[in-house]
């Protein structure tokens, strides 16, 4: 006890001191705008930036102007004046191109041809013989994006003397999906919504605006506010007014508002006898509701729908297809140019192999969806495991635009408490080759529309933004929010580059800080795979807080882990080849062939596709059992290594941030040990094989892990 | 629509600007420590404060030292050194008296005789011929309290050249009751807990410490973390560790940890067949659980219990008395000096008059409670209405210590969104005369123990602290937290004085700011009484968010408003005299007599005690009906006046704070109109009388208010 008190007391005084000296609590995200600390560079920037010139007057341009002024004032440490003429060097000109008569005859015009409605161009130009930097675009929102990009160049200490940047998004809808509840809670136990529904629409919190700023800074242009497990009450007039208040705040930042409707709303809100999507009265009800929404939010984006999945209602309840359901909403939204985003995560038909489900249901419906429907497909066939092969739906529905849905919130990877950098994971899927139209038909090309000439395209991320002062719980969650925006804009950016940008803006441009943090980030996801779900395993988590494994095979229902790992005395893994569920047939032949053979299947997916004997010899020469154990232990070692690297940063970085991540890594380490020991002991009851020599024995027996489900 | 967008846009840029320039978001509460803005005074303070001398080494003294240094550094704008000898003028000496050998022979000793374990003395002294200021106490915690008091003197710009302060608390337990749930929500819909249960015990948030600092600064020395509607899960080992982590953080600040247990925990957690308080196995289970708690929290305070009230389990379920229930816990806690705080808010016996219930049940049990039991009695007989007469239990249980429970969270007065200053309300009860031992037997004297020589005494407040950056939602909620601490320490402090201190520390020492804010605060509670529950009415609220009235007499159950206002064609009000429920008999004769007669009963309690004809002539000469209407309209006018006064402060005070309160006052105004119009129209269906001339007709008809229950 005494020791405990002492260490707490130590903590107290550190924290007390921290508070009063304005520690970095993470609220400002990557938009810090602190004074440039490199003195020479600061001098150089100051020489190149004397004033700004912005003439546009739209609300977006006003937001742009504010951002540029505040950003430059902070970064350069002095107030940058606004001018209306170019009479000297060092003017930053930021405006839509049609507001820049002096520049009409430069080659900016041809560059702008490429960037569409949201892209931008930044370049050094000469106006009246004066050196200026021009940030321009076809539309005002592009200028805002360009300004954020320009500020990032300064934040990350880049050279700004030879700028020739032409940037535009690969996908049209870059969207956050919030899983927030109407009572200010969140789909995930213990997490909380940032919306404070009970004081909207009148009470406008400062963080609503900063949320919009942060999204705009990384090109996110759409958001769905409420959980896909949708409370029908969100659709009442009273609550729509609350949504409208937020839409008004987000509009200048180019963010469109979406909502998740409850499919049975006509029954629950209006007392109708049915919600059958083909019923005329039901259709009429939705049309009226949609009209009501557009009266409040004239540029409303549309609906994001989860139907017939995990007990949510849907068209299947009325013997109608998923297409019937989607098209009913599409028809109501069409007159207003709204879209329906329909999730393929369908979890109600309880087949032999859930991993088959989305493809089996949706592939036959290709061509049956209205023009303004997009299907939203999770990166893998199942449900946000730490690693899954890509979903076979990508590339398989040439007539239906598919969005990819990734989980920024790390629902299956330890959620808000864990440190995991998701860029490598999402890029793993984006760069996977579907072979839909021969080699090079990557998932990225399937979703950006280039493969099948989709008219709309998009990428969605389940938001990891909660009522936390630093928005995401673990500070590194900010990196995933940032990554999502960056990859949705351009999937060709490498994980290293994203990490580099984010670290520089969040922590420092000092390489002795950047290197260890980048090392932590780049390895982090693989550590989680190793201690949770190595070698293609998945869905092992217990239900408490998903923070430990489910090590109880008392039930074999589709909700339970044994359904997914299929462990028995002979081996482990789900046979998805011809001898099993044959889910592998859903891939294009080149892929299917590779995954089908236990020889050619990448070991990282081995147990996803194959039921493998315990003594099967792996490429390393180890038996499967030994290899499995080594992976679990390696995962825990990885977390230990992250702790070591992080601890090396003490004093170098802000104390509050240091301590916060340090405490969370301690939780993660303990959870990792729970995963490792629980899983190894549990699987051992089947394999009957010893834990390889040299690996430390688990501290507790299996029974401990069967009742220990940490929250 | 367009107008709406424009005003929002206006707002956006104001807020965006505010954010970046470090606006005052209210997080620091009244502990701001900004540089003294009066230049002459600053000079004077600097001359009198050169250094500090603190030699004690306990964790509490370390916290004290940190606070004093940080406070002085901020207020005086320079780093104040710590010295170990008195060699010059201007030393602030802060330590327990036994650490001050140089001062043993001053008259400090006699002053310290009066202040007990928690009080303190502050005075100008001479040591070795040098002028010093001494802050001392019998125990370290008193020194901490003294330092906060001293800093307040500077914050509020007081003279510190002739200090002779002797201060000590009137009550022993000064306790917050949090109504927080284990999933991070709160008893009140939409509000959220500050505890982040899911990342405790490992992740220690900075605000946990600042919570402790704030409480210590106003003398609060106990806290109960979870809602009295208690989730039994709080008592598991895993969750107790979380509570222990917080207890460790609070300990240096003199705050004892309490918890609310679920009475049926032995059944729910241990699968026992009963929770009968007289059952030996049940007693044993609790004894083991209490032992487990004390192993984790050696100075645990005890339990706060709600039993057989609003569907909570309790001894009544096993045909045992409330005393049996309390004594079971008392027996388990006794070996550790723990106490049981047992609430008299019993709501299950459904009598004819709920206002009688607490007295009828508990008065006969006087003398039957174990020594370490305190009863916690709400200020009024019923349930936190905007105005109730004092509870007749005060002064009526000479053998049982009674604590008073007040509602800092304004559950019945508009909760977190409303501006209401509670000091006048609580002092109204504290200063009420029970006549228990003749004239002057105030409620205050009943609860501080002086009337009946209680060994323990206390005052509890239902906390209004939520997951809001400014802690309380409406900034003025901070004033109520502050008030609670101040009154629990010394109920003789006037409301004006409390308001004055709080305004100076929160906003400014500028009288042109103090005056309008004080005017707002001093009138605020009466406005709420007027537009919600005038003339002794109560419990009129609807169930949505308690933010509008219940105007539907379809049911007459004890949960519904008609039960409380008893309106009919003849009149309105609850007859609690001999011709009715005779609740008035529960008071001592002098009081009972006054309340019993419609002539002598104060009009503010009229409808609490009497069923009064619509045309009864009030003291003003108006009929009751007209008077009722005038009160409702006056209430709304009062809110309008608060808005006017507040708007006059624009530019004068911090913009973020200004806007935040402005928006909330707008909500309050709309709610007030809903209350007024809904109630007047509803009561009119009984009185059949016209709304007096000169008063504006309600905008909607009654039906609108019957379905309009704002959240």
XYZ file of C-alpha atoms in Angstrom, chain A residues 1 4-5 8-9 11-22 25 27-28 33 58-60 62-64 66-67 70 182-185 189-193 196-207 209-210 213 238 242 244-246 248-253 295-298 416-417 467-470 473-474 547 656 659-661 663-664 666-667 670 708-711, chain B residues 1 4-5 8-9 11-22 25 27-28 33 58-60 62-64 66-67 70-71 182-185 189-193 196-207 209-210 213 238 242 244-245 248-253 295-298 416-417 467-470 473-474 547 656 659-661 663-664 666-667 670 708-711:
182
model
C 0.000 0.000 0.000
C 1.418 2.669 -4.094
C 0.695 5.837 -2.205
C 0.729 8.234 -6.676
C 1.940 11.127 -4.673
C 2.345 11.616 -9.835
C 0.190 14.147 -8.093
C 2.848 16.735 -7.921
C 3.954 16.191 -11.420
C 0.415 16.622 -12.604
C -0.325 19.568 -10.382
C 2.725 21.304 -11.719
C 1.820 20.409 -15.258
C -1.638 21.841 -15.015
C -0.667 25.211 -13.918
C 2.064 25.646 -16.464
C -0.276 25.120 -19.411
C -3.389 18.588 -23.284
C -6.772 19.605 -27.638
C -5.189 21.427 -30.559
C 0.880 26.658 -34.933
C -17.744 33.573 -48.845
C -18.006 31.973 -45.432
C -15.462 29.418 -46.559
C -13.558 33.858 -44.278
C -12.741 30.625 -42.483
C -9.706 30.297 -44.746
C -8.939 33.234 -40.213
C -6.999 30.012 -40.394
C -3.985 32.552 -36.959
C -28.675 10.218 -28.360
C -27.993 10.143 -24.627
C -24.421 11.344 -25.201
C -22.938 7.885 -24.917
C -19.076 0.913 -23.523
C -17.634 3.762 -21.507
C -16.929 6.079 -24.420
C -18.868 9.274 -24.848
C -20.194 11.455 -27.631
C -23.935 17.097 -26.089
C -27.341 16.458 -27.670
C -29.201 17.795 -24.657
C -27.991 21.378 -25.065
C -28.159 21.548 -28.854
C -29.264 23.404 -30.934
C -28.873 26.570 -28.861
C -25.660 25.965 -26.983
C -22.773 25.936 -29.449
C -19.572 24.546 -27.998
C -16.196 25.759 -29.222
C -15.107 22.194 -29.935
C -15.879 24.338 -34.708
C -12.498 22.861 -33.950
C -11.395 22.731 -38.705
C -36.709 18.526 -32.317
C -29.977 19.901 -33.380
C -29.126 21.288 -38.463
C -27.321 23.500 -35.970
C -24.205 21.386 -36.394
C -24.646 25.110 -40.138
C -21.378 25.124 -38.240
C -19.717 22.565 -40.493
C -20.840 24.079 -43.818
C -18.103 26.742 -44.146
C -15.569 23.951 -43.713
C -35.914 22.280 -45.234
C -33.616 22.395 -42.223
C -30.411 21.330 -43.996
C -30.585 22.330 -47.674
C -9.227 4.169 -27.298
C -6.659 2.859 -24.843
C -15.469 13.375 -25.175
C -11.802 13.425 -24.295
C -9.773 16.589 -23.970
C -7.392 15.224 -26.599
C -8.216 9.017 -25.614
C -4.819 7.706 -26.591
C -9.704 -5.968 -24.041
C 1.388 15.717 -19.836
C 2.621 10.647 -18.951
C -0.697 10.099 -20.629
C 0.735 7.727 -23.239
C -0.051 5.191 -18.507
C -1.985 3.885 -21.494
C 0.930 0.224 -19.180
C -2.708 -0.749 -19.670
C -1.194 -5.717 -19.171
C -11.072 -12.247 -16.270
C -12.593 -9.985 -18.872
C -11.155 -6.556 -18.243
C -13.032 -3.388 -19.085
C -32.845 29.682 -43.249
C -29.986 31.415 -39.450
C -26.928 30.670 -41.500
C -24.290 31.004 -37.220
C -21.560 32.181 -39.460
C -20.799 32.872 -34.360
C -18.314 30.670 -36.135
C -15.803 33.365 -36.612
C -16.186 34.648 -33.147
C -15.578 31.201 -31.795
C -12.748 30.422 -34.141
C -11.023 33.586 -33.063
C -11.692 32.837 -29.434
C -10.233 29.383 -29.599
C -6.939 30.320 -30.949
C -6.385 33.184 -28.570
C -6.702 31.008 -25.473
C -12.897 28.025 -20.976
C -11.567 24.934 -16.490
C -9.601 26.694 -13.771
C -4.245 33.092 -10.051
C 3.803 15.392 4.475
C 2.013 14.907 1.161
C -0.523 17.468 2.293
C 3.742 19.315 -0.343
C 0.405 19.983 -1.995
C 0.144 23.136 0.113
C 2.796 23.691 -4.629
C -0.439 25.584 -4.366
C 1.854 28.448 -8.100
C -0.700 30.850 -6.706
C -20.469 2.964 -14.031
C -20.757 3.413 -17.797
C -19.593 7.027 -17.492
C -23.105 8.443 -17.653
C -30.206 12.097 -18.865
C -27.519 13.490 -21.115
C -25.046 14.383 -18.383
C -21.786 12.525 -18.026
C -19.427 11.396 -15.300
C -13.807 7.675 -16.942
C -14.318 4.358 -15.152
C -13.109 2.345 -18.120
C -9.537 3.636 -17.995
C -9.146 3.678 -14.219
C -7.154 2.709 -12.192
C -4.115 3.044 -14.441
C -4.886 6.141 -16.450
C -4.837 9.151 -14.146
C -6.356 12.246 -15.708
C -5.150 15.701 -14.721
C -8.681 16.773 -13.877
C -6.258 16.296 -9.202
C -7.842 19.611 -10.060
C -7.714 20.978 -5.362
C -11.783 -4.724 -10.108
C -10.483 2.083 -9.501
C -8.836 3.226 -4.561
C -6.800 4.939 -7.271
C -5.005 7.851 -3.347
C -5.169 11.015 -5.422
C -7.617 12.751 -3.114
C -5.904 11.842 0.177
C -3.287 14.643 0.202
C -6.148 17.099 -0.218
C -7.359 -3.172 2.513
C -7.433 -1.032 -0.624
C -8.450 2.251 1.021
C -7.246 2.306 4.651
C -26.956 22.202 -15.828
C -28.456 24.612 -18.336
C -17.742 16.005 -18.122
C -17.819 19.624 -19.201
C -14.719 21.673 -19.803
C -15.984 24.179 -17.251
C -22.218 23.204 -17.824
C -23.532 26.623 -16.977
C -37.279 21.380 -18.471
C -16.060 32.554 -24.514
C -21.175 33.657 -25.163
C -21.569 30.442 -23.280
C -23.809 31.979 -20.618
C -26.610 30.898 -25.140
C -27.702 29.109 -21.993
C -31.549 31.830 -24.233
C -32.416 28.216 -23.504
C -37.451 29.618 -23.796
C -43.961 19.515 -25.772
C -41.535 18.167 -23.220
C -38.152 19.617 -24.130
C -34.934 17.811 -23.386
